[in-house]
Every structure is written in C-alpha cells, then in structure tokens.
Amino acid sequence: MRKNIVAGNWKMNTTLTEGLALAKELKAALQGKDIKCDVVLGTPFTHLASVASELKSTKIGVSAQNCANKESGAYTGEISVAMIASTGAQYVILGHSERRAYYGETNAILKEKVVLALSQGLKPIFCIGEVLEEREAGKHFSVVEAQLSEALFDLSSADFSKLVIAYEPVWAIGTGKTASSDQAQEIHAHIRKTLAAKYGEAVAQNTSILYGGSCNASNAKELFANADVDGGLIGGAALAVDKFLPIIEAF
Ligand code: PEP
C-alpha cells in the first residue's frame, strides 16, 4: 500500500543554525503525536549531516534538493549521490521546476541523476508539472506524460517502485495560487493511469504521488482528501513549524 508523505522543501533558505533549530522544533512538536503520514525535510546540502543526525532516532526523513549527474571527479562545486548518502539522508528531490528553469536541467540530465540516486539507495522525489501557458493550452496531460517517459520510463519496474512522484504545477509554486482540489485529483489520476500503462496497476497503485504548489494549512485537508493525492511537497509553509505542522496533521 502506498504511503502518505508530507515533504518540506526548504530551498535556499536558513543558515545551518536556523535549519537545525527548525528541525529540532519540528521534532519536538511531533513527539508523542500519532502522525498518519511520513514526514521528510528537504534541507540545503550544508545542513544534511547535522539534521540527519538530529533526527536519527525519529521517523522524520531527510532529503537533499539536488545531486550531480556524475558519480565523482573533477566537477568543482558539485555534490554526488555518495556524498548525500554519507550524510544519512534518505531522499533526494529531483527535477524541481526551479532546477529545470534556472539551471537547465533536462529530462535527459534528470534521467542520469535518478539512476545515480538509486545506485546509492536514495529515494528520488521526482517533480513534474506544467507551466501556465501549457495548462491554458490544455497541454498539461501531455507535458507530465513526456516528463515521466523521458526521464523515468527506462527504469525497471523494481527501480521505478522506489520513486516518489511530486506533481507541481509551476504556476502554483510560490505564487499563492493552488490547483483546485478537482484539478489536482484529475491530473494525479492521469499520472497514475500513465504509470499503470507503463508498469502495471500494482506499481501504479503503490506509487505515492504528492501535490506541490502553495499547499498550506487551509487547503491541505481538501487536497489530501482526493483519492490520488498522497501528500504534499511543501515550499514556503515548510519553513515554520506552526505552518508545516497543520499540513502534516491534515492526514
Ligand atoms: C515547491 O517549491 O516545491 C513548492 C511547492 O513551493 P510552495 O509550497 O512555496 O509553492
């Protein structure tokens, strides 16, 4: 059975001291609570080891937000999957629209990153989603299909089963605009159907598909109530415990 997951994406926010304090505060807030979903914190690279160590004895997972598409070597400034795994992190966010738009990450590059992440036992949280013009032109279904097939569909079914998918309409990220509950369910169901056509119904049913894009305490319950929405990838609202906790508790 697939898991419900609420993952925070801190992006390029918080110093190490601030990030560690945020992780500690969340850990304390969740202590003794009966939480109905997995919780993951996507921190900057510089925070991974400290946050992973702080959260070691808890159920809160830790994620990087990117990795290199090379294994090791003369790639100044890059961070490899082995380095990430060595921090104790278990996940890596890949294909975020900000990486695609600002750093030229193509599906071909992302495909390499996914394979490398899996080789180190990291779980990719793989982001897909359309920009506003594509949504307005009714192309959102074909856009996510292409992102899935070009980046992921050479994976074996066993490897694909290790992934988490995050549907993030780019027009909703950090904009305060959210996909309506119906829009989210419609495209999540389409993504699951696309996965079923490629990998079969069992793999599709076992894949967690998260929604991302201005998800917050007031809309999380309605979004997560949809049959094919298995949680959220949360940006802005993951930076404060009083905003993030109610999203976790929406399950
Ligand atoms: C994100 O960047 O993954 C995201 C969903 O951001 P926000 O929640 O701020 O829209």
Short mmCIF file of C-alpha atoms and ligand atoms in Angstrom, two decimals:
data_model
loop_
_atom_site.label_atom_id
_atom_site.label_comp_id
_atom_site.label_asym_id
_atom_site.label_seq_id
_atom_site.Cartn_x
_atom_site.Cartn_y
_atom_site.Cartn_z
CA MET A 1 0.00 0.00 0.00
CA ARG A 2 1.37 3.42 -0.89
CA LYS A 3 2.46 5.85 1.78
CA ASN A 4 1.13 9.29 2.53
CA ILE A 5 4.06 11.71 2.69
CA VAL A 6 4.44 15.35 3.61
CA ALA A 7 7.85 16.61 2.47
CA GLY A 8 9.23 20.08 3.07
CA ASN A 9 11.46 21.77 0.51
CA TRP A 10 13.43 24.45 2.30
CA LYS A 11 15.05 25.61 -0.97
CA MET A 12 17.94 28.08 -0.40
CA ASN A 13 16.67 29.20 3.00
CA THR A 14 18.07 29.05 6.54
CA THR A 15 21.61 29.11 7.82
CA LEU A 16 22.86 25.91 9.44
CA THR A 17 21.95 27.22 12.90
CA GLU A 18 18.46 28.24 11.77
CA GLY A 19 17.87 24.99 9.90
CA LEU A 20 18.96 22.84 12.80
CA ALA A 21 16.71 24.84 15.14
CA LEU A 22 13.78 24.32 12.73
CA ALA A 23 14.40 20.57 12.60
CA LYS A 24 14.63 20.40 16.41
CA GLU A 25 11.43 22.38 16.81
CA LEU A 26 9.56 20.08 14.43
CA LYS A 27 10.95 17.01 16.16
CA ALA A 28 9.69 18.31 19.50
CA ALA A 29 6.30 19.23 18.02
CA LEU A 30 5.82 15.73 16.59
CA GLN A 31 6.99 13.90 19.70
CA GLY A 32 4.29 11.64 21.08
CA LYS A 33 1.85 12.55 18.28
CA ASP A 34 0.10 9.88 16.24
CA ILE A 35 1.15 11.09 12.79
CA LYS A 36 -0.60 9.43 9.85
CA CYS A 37 1.99 10.20 7.18
CA ASP A 38 5.73 10.06 6.61
CA VAL A 39 7.49 13.39 7.10
CA VAL A 40 10.59 14.43 5.15
CA LEU A 41 12.71 17.58 5.38
CA GLY A 42 14.47 18.73 2.20
CA THR A 43 17.34 20.82 3.51
CA PRO A 44 20.28 22.57 1.85
CA PHE A 45 23.31 20.30 1.32
CA THR A 46 25.20 22.06 4.11
CA HIS A 47 22.57 21.03 6.68
CA LEU A 48 22.05 17.39 5.73
CA ALA A 49 24.51 15.69 8.09
CA SER A 50 23.53 17.77 11.13
CA VAL A 51 19.80 17.48 10.50
CA ALA A 52 20.04 13.74 9.75
CA SER A 53 21.97 13.24 12.98
CA GLU A 54 19.43 15.30 14.97
CA LEU A 55 16.54 13.27 13.51
CA LYS A 56 18.26 9.88 13.70
CA SER A 57 16.01 8.31 16.32
CA THR A 58 12.82 9.77 14.82
CA LYS A 59 10.60 8.85 11.90
CA ILE A 60 11.35 12.14 10.13
CA GLY A 61 13.30 11.57 6.92
CA VAL A 62 15.88 13.88 5.37
CA SER A 63 16.24 14.83 1.72
CA ALA A 64 18.70 16.68 -0.48
CA GLN A 65 17.22 19.02 -3.09
CA ASN A 66 19.51 18.05 -5.98
CA CYS A 67 22.54 15.92 -6.83
CA ALA A 68 25.23 15.84 -9.50
CA ASN A 69 24.69 13.85 -12.68
CA LYS A 70 28.21 12.47 -12.36
CA GLU A 71 29.48 9.89 -9.91
CA SER A 72 32.67 11.64 -8.75
CA GLY A 73 35.70 13.51 -10.02
CA ALA A 74 36.64 16.90 -11.39
CA TYR A 75 33.26 18.65 -11.15
CA THR A 76 34.04 21.63 -8.94
CA GLY A 77 31.17 22.64 -6.68
CA GLU A 78 29.02 19.58 -7.37
CA ILE A 79 27.63 17.18 -4.74
CA SER A 80 27.49 13.48 -5.55
CA VAL A 81 24.86 10.94 -4.54
CA ALA A 82 27.50 9.08 -2.48
CA MET A 83 28.20 12.30 -0.56
CA ILE A 84 24.48 12.77 0.09
CA ALA A 85 24.00 9.17 1.21
CA SER A 86 27.02 9.50 3.53
CA THR A 87 25.23 12.27 5.47
CA GLY A 88 22.44 9.92 6.49
CA ALA A 89 19.85 11.49 4.16
CA GLN A 90 17.46 9.01 2.58
CA TYR A 91 15.83 11.06 -0.19
CA VAL A 92 16.74 13.48 -2.97
CA ILE A 93 14.34 15.90 -4.66
CA LEU A 94 14.98 15.81 -8.42
CA GLY A 95 13.50 17.72 -11.33
CA HIS A 96 12.13 20.61 -9.32
CA SER A 97 10.86 23.26 -11.73
CA GLU A 98 13.36 25.78 -10.32
CA ARG A 99 16.21 23.41 -11.26
CA ARG A 100 14.66 22.86 -14.69
CA ALA A 101 14.08 26.59 -15.34
CA TYR A 102 17.16 28.22 -13.79
CA TYR A 103 19.82 25.52 -14.16
CA GLY A 104 18.85 23.98 -17.49
CA GLU A 105 18.03 20.55 -16.13
CA THR A 106 16.56 18.49 -18.94
CA ASN A 107 14.79 15.16 -18.72
CA ALA A 108 17.98 13.58 -20.10
CA ILE A 109 20.09 15.00 -17.25
CA LEU A 110 17.45 14.06 -14.70
CA LYS A 111 17.41 10.52 -16.00
CA GLU A 112 21.13 10.24 -15.15
CA LYS A 113 20.56 11.71 -11.70
CA VAL A 114 17.74 9.28 -10.91
CA VAL A 115 19.89 6.27 -11.84
CA LEU A 116 22.78 7.56 -9.70
CA ALA A 117 20.47 8.29 -6.74
CA LEU A 118 19.03 4.78 -6.86
CA SER A 119 22.55 3.31 -7.05
CA GLN A 120 23.23 4.80 -3.59
CA GLY A 121 19.90 3.71 -2.13
CA LEU A 122 18.50 7.25 -2.16
CA LYS A 123 14.79 7.64 -2.86
CA PRO A 124 14.14 10.26 -5.55
CA ILE A 125 11.18 12.58 -5.04
CA PHE A 126 10.75 13.30 -8.72
CA CYS A 127 8.96 16.54 -9.67
CA ILE A 128 6.87 17.02 -12.78
CA GLY A 129 4.41 19.72 -13.79
CA GLU A 130 3.38 22.18 -16.45
CA VAL A 131 3.84 25.95 -16.79
CA LEU A 132 0.83 28.25 -17.06
CA GLU A 133 0.81 28.52 -20.87
CA GLU A 134 0.79 24.73 -21.13
CA ARG A 135 -2.12 24.50 -18.68
CA GLU A 136 -4.04 27.19 -20.56
CA ALA A 137 -3.42 25.39 -23.86
CA GLY A 138 -4.74 22.16 -22.35
CA LYS A 139 -1.32 20.51 -22.71
CA HIS A 140 -0.78 19.63 -19.04
CA PHE A 141 -1.54 15.94 -19.52
CA SER A 142 0.91 15.53 -22.38
CA VAL A 143 3.58 17.59 -20.56
CA VAL A 144 3.62 15.33 -17.49
CA GLU A 145 3.48 12.23 -19.69
CA ALA A 146 6.60 13.42 -21.57
CA GLN A 147 8.43 14.26 -18.33
CA LEU A 148 7.68 10.81 -16.94
CA SER A 149 8.54 8.88 -20.06
CA GLU A 150 11.70 10.80 -21.00
CA ALA A 151 13.21 10.84 -17.51
CA LEU A 152 11.92 7.68 -15.87
CA PHE A 153 10.44 5.09 -18.19
CA ASP A 154 13.73 3.34 -18.95
CA LEU A 155 13.80 2.26 -15.29
CA SER A 156 12.91 -1.32 -14.45
CA SER A 157 9.67 -1.75 -12.60
CA ALA A 158 11.63 -2.67 -9.43
CA ASP A 159 13.60 0.58 -9.64
CA PHE A 160 10.59 2.72 -10.54
CA SER A 161 8.85 1.38 -7.41
CA LYS A 162 11.47 3.16 -5.26
CA LEU A 163 10.41 6.60 -6.51
CA VAL A 164 8.01 9.17 -5.12
CA ILE A 165 6.38 11.43 -7.73
CA ALA A 166 5.53 15.06 -6.96
CA TYR A 167 3.11 16.83 -9.29
CA GLU A 168 3.84 20.55 -9.03
CA PRO A 169 2.06 22.88 -11.45
CA VAL A 170 4.72 25.55 -11.98
CA TRP A 171 2.08 28.31 -11.95
CA ALA A 172 1.20 27.36 -8.37
CA ILE A 173 4.72 27.22 -6.90
CA GLY A 174 5.35 30.10 -4.54
CA THR A 175 2.56 32.12 -6.16
CA GLY A 176 -0.21 31.65 -3.61
CA LYS A 177 -2.30 30.07 -6.42
CA THR A 178 -3.21 26.47 -5.78
CA ALA A 179 -4.60 23.88 -8.15
CA SER A 180 -8.21 23.29 -7.14
CA SER A 181 -8.96 20.02 -5.47
CA ASP A 182 -10.62 18.82 -8.71
CA GLN A 183 -7.70 19.90 -10.87
CA ALA A 184 -5.27 18.08 -8.56
CA GLN A 185 -7.31 14.89 -8.49
CA GLU A 186 -7.81 14.95 -12.27
CA ILE A 187 -4.12 15.15 -13.09
CA HIS A 188 -2.97 12.86 -10.28
CA ALA A 189 -5.39 10.22 -11.61
CA HIS A 190 -3.98 10.81 -15.09
CA ILE A 191 -0.41 10.38 -13.79
CA ARG A 192 -1.40 7.14 -12.06
CA LYS A 193 -3.07 5.92 -15.26
CA THR A 194 0.12 6.72 -17.19
CA LEU A 195 2.17 4.75 -14.64
CA ALA A 196 -0.28 1.83 -14.84
CA ALA A 197 0.00 1.75 -18.66
CA LYS A 198 3.80 1.52 -18.37
CA TYR A 199 4.42 -0.50 -15.20
CA GLY A 200 1.06 -2.15 -14.46
CA GLU A 201 -1.70 -1.45 -11.99
CA ALA A 202 0.14 -2.77 -8.90
CA VAL A 203 3.14 -0.44 -9.33
CA ALA A 204 0.84 2.50 -10.10
CA GLN A 205 -1.28 1.84 -7.02
CA ASN A 206 1.84 1.60 -4.83
CA THR A 207 3.40 4.86 -6.04
CA SER A 208 2.97 7.89 -3.80
CA ILE A 209 2.03 10.97 -5.86
CA LEU A 210 2.43 14.22 -3.91
CA TYR A 211 0.90 17.58 -4.77
CA GLY A 212 3.05 20.73 -4.59
CA GLY A 213 2.23 24.37 -5.23
CA SER A 214 1.17 26.78 -2.48
CA CYS A 215 -0.13 23.96 -0.33
CA ASN A 216 -0.85 25.31 3.15
CA ALA A 217 -2.73 24.70 6.38
CA SER A 218 -6.03 25.86 4.91
CA ASN A 219 -6.05 23.83 1.68
CA ALA A 220 -4.09 20.69 2.65
CA LYS A 221 -7.03 18.75 4.07
CA GLU A 222 -9.13 19.19 0.94
CA LEU A 223 -6.24 18.41 -1.42
CA PHE A 224 -5.13 15.32 0.55
CA ALA A 225 -8.70 14.00 0.72
CA ASN A 226 -8.52 13.18 -3.00
CA ALA A 227 -8.12 9.50 -3.82
CA ASP A 228 -4.95 10.02 -5.88
CA VAL A 229 -3.26 12.74 -3.82
CA ASP A 230 -0.91 11.03 -1.37
CA GLY A 231 0.51 14.06 0.36
CA GLY A 232 2.41 17.21 -0.46
CA LEU A 233 5.75 18.74 -1.34
CA ILE A 234 5.71 21.96 0.60
CA GLY A 235 7.89 25.01 -0.03
CA GLY A 236 7.16 28.23 1.85
CA ALA A 237 4.96 26.67 4.51
CA ALA A 238 7.70 24.20 5.47
CA LEU A 239 9.86 26.99 6.89
CA ALA A 240 7.83 27.50 10.05
CA VAL A 241 6.60 24.73 12.35
CA ASP A 242 3.27 26.47 13.02
CA LYS A 243 2.58 26.40 9.25
CA PHE A 244 4.06 22.96 8.49
CA LEU A 245 2.58 21.02 11.41
CA PRO A 246 -1.08 21.57 10.41
CA ILE A 247 -0.24 20.27 6.91
CA ILE A 248 1.24 17.11 8.43
CA GLU A 249 -1.82 16.83 10.64
CA ALA A 250 -4.15 17.20 7.64
CA PHE A 251 -3.92 13.37 7.39
C1 PEP B 1 7.96 23.79 -4.02
O1 PEP B 1 8.86 24.57 -4.29
O2 PEP B 1 8.16 22.57 -4.13
C2 PEP B 1 6.68 24.33 -3.56
C3 PEP B 1 5.64 23.58 -3.64
O3 PEP B 1 6.70 25.63 -3.09
P1 PEP B 1 5.46 26.42 -2.40
O4 PEP B 1 4.82 25.46 -1.45
O5 PEP B 1 6.10 27.58 -1.74
O6 PEP B 1 4.53 26.79 -3.52
#
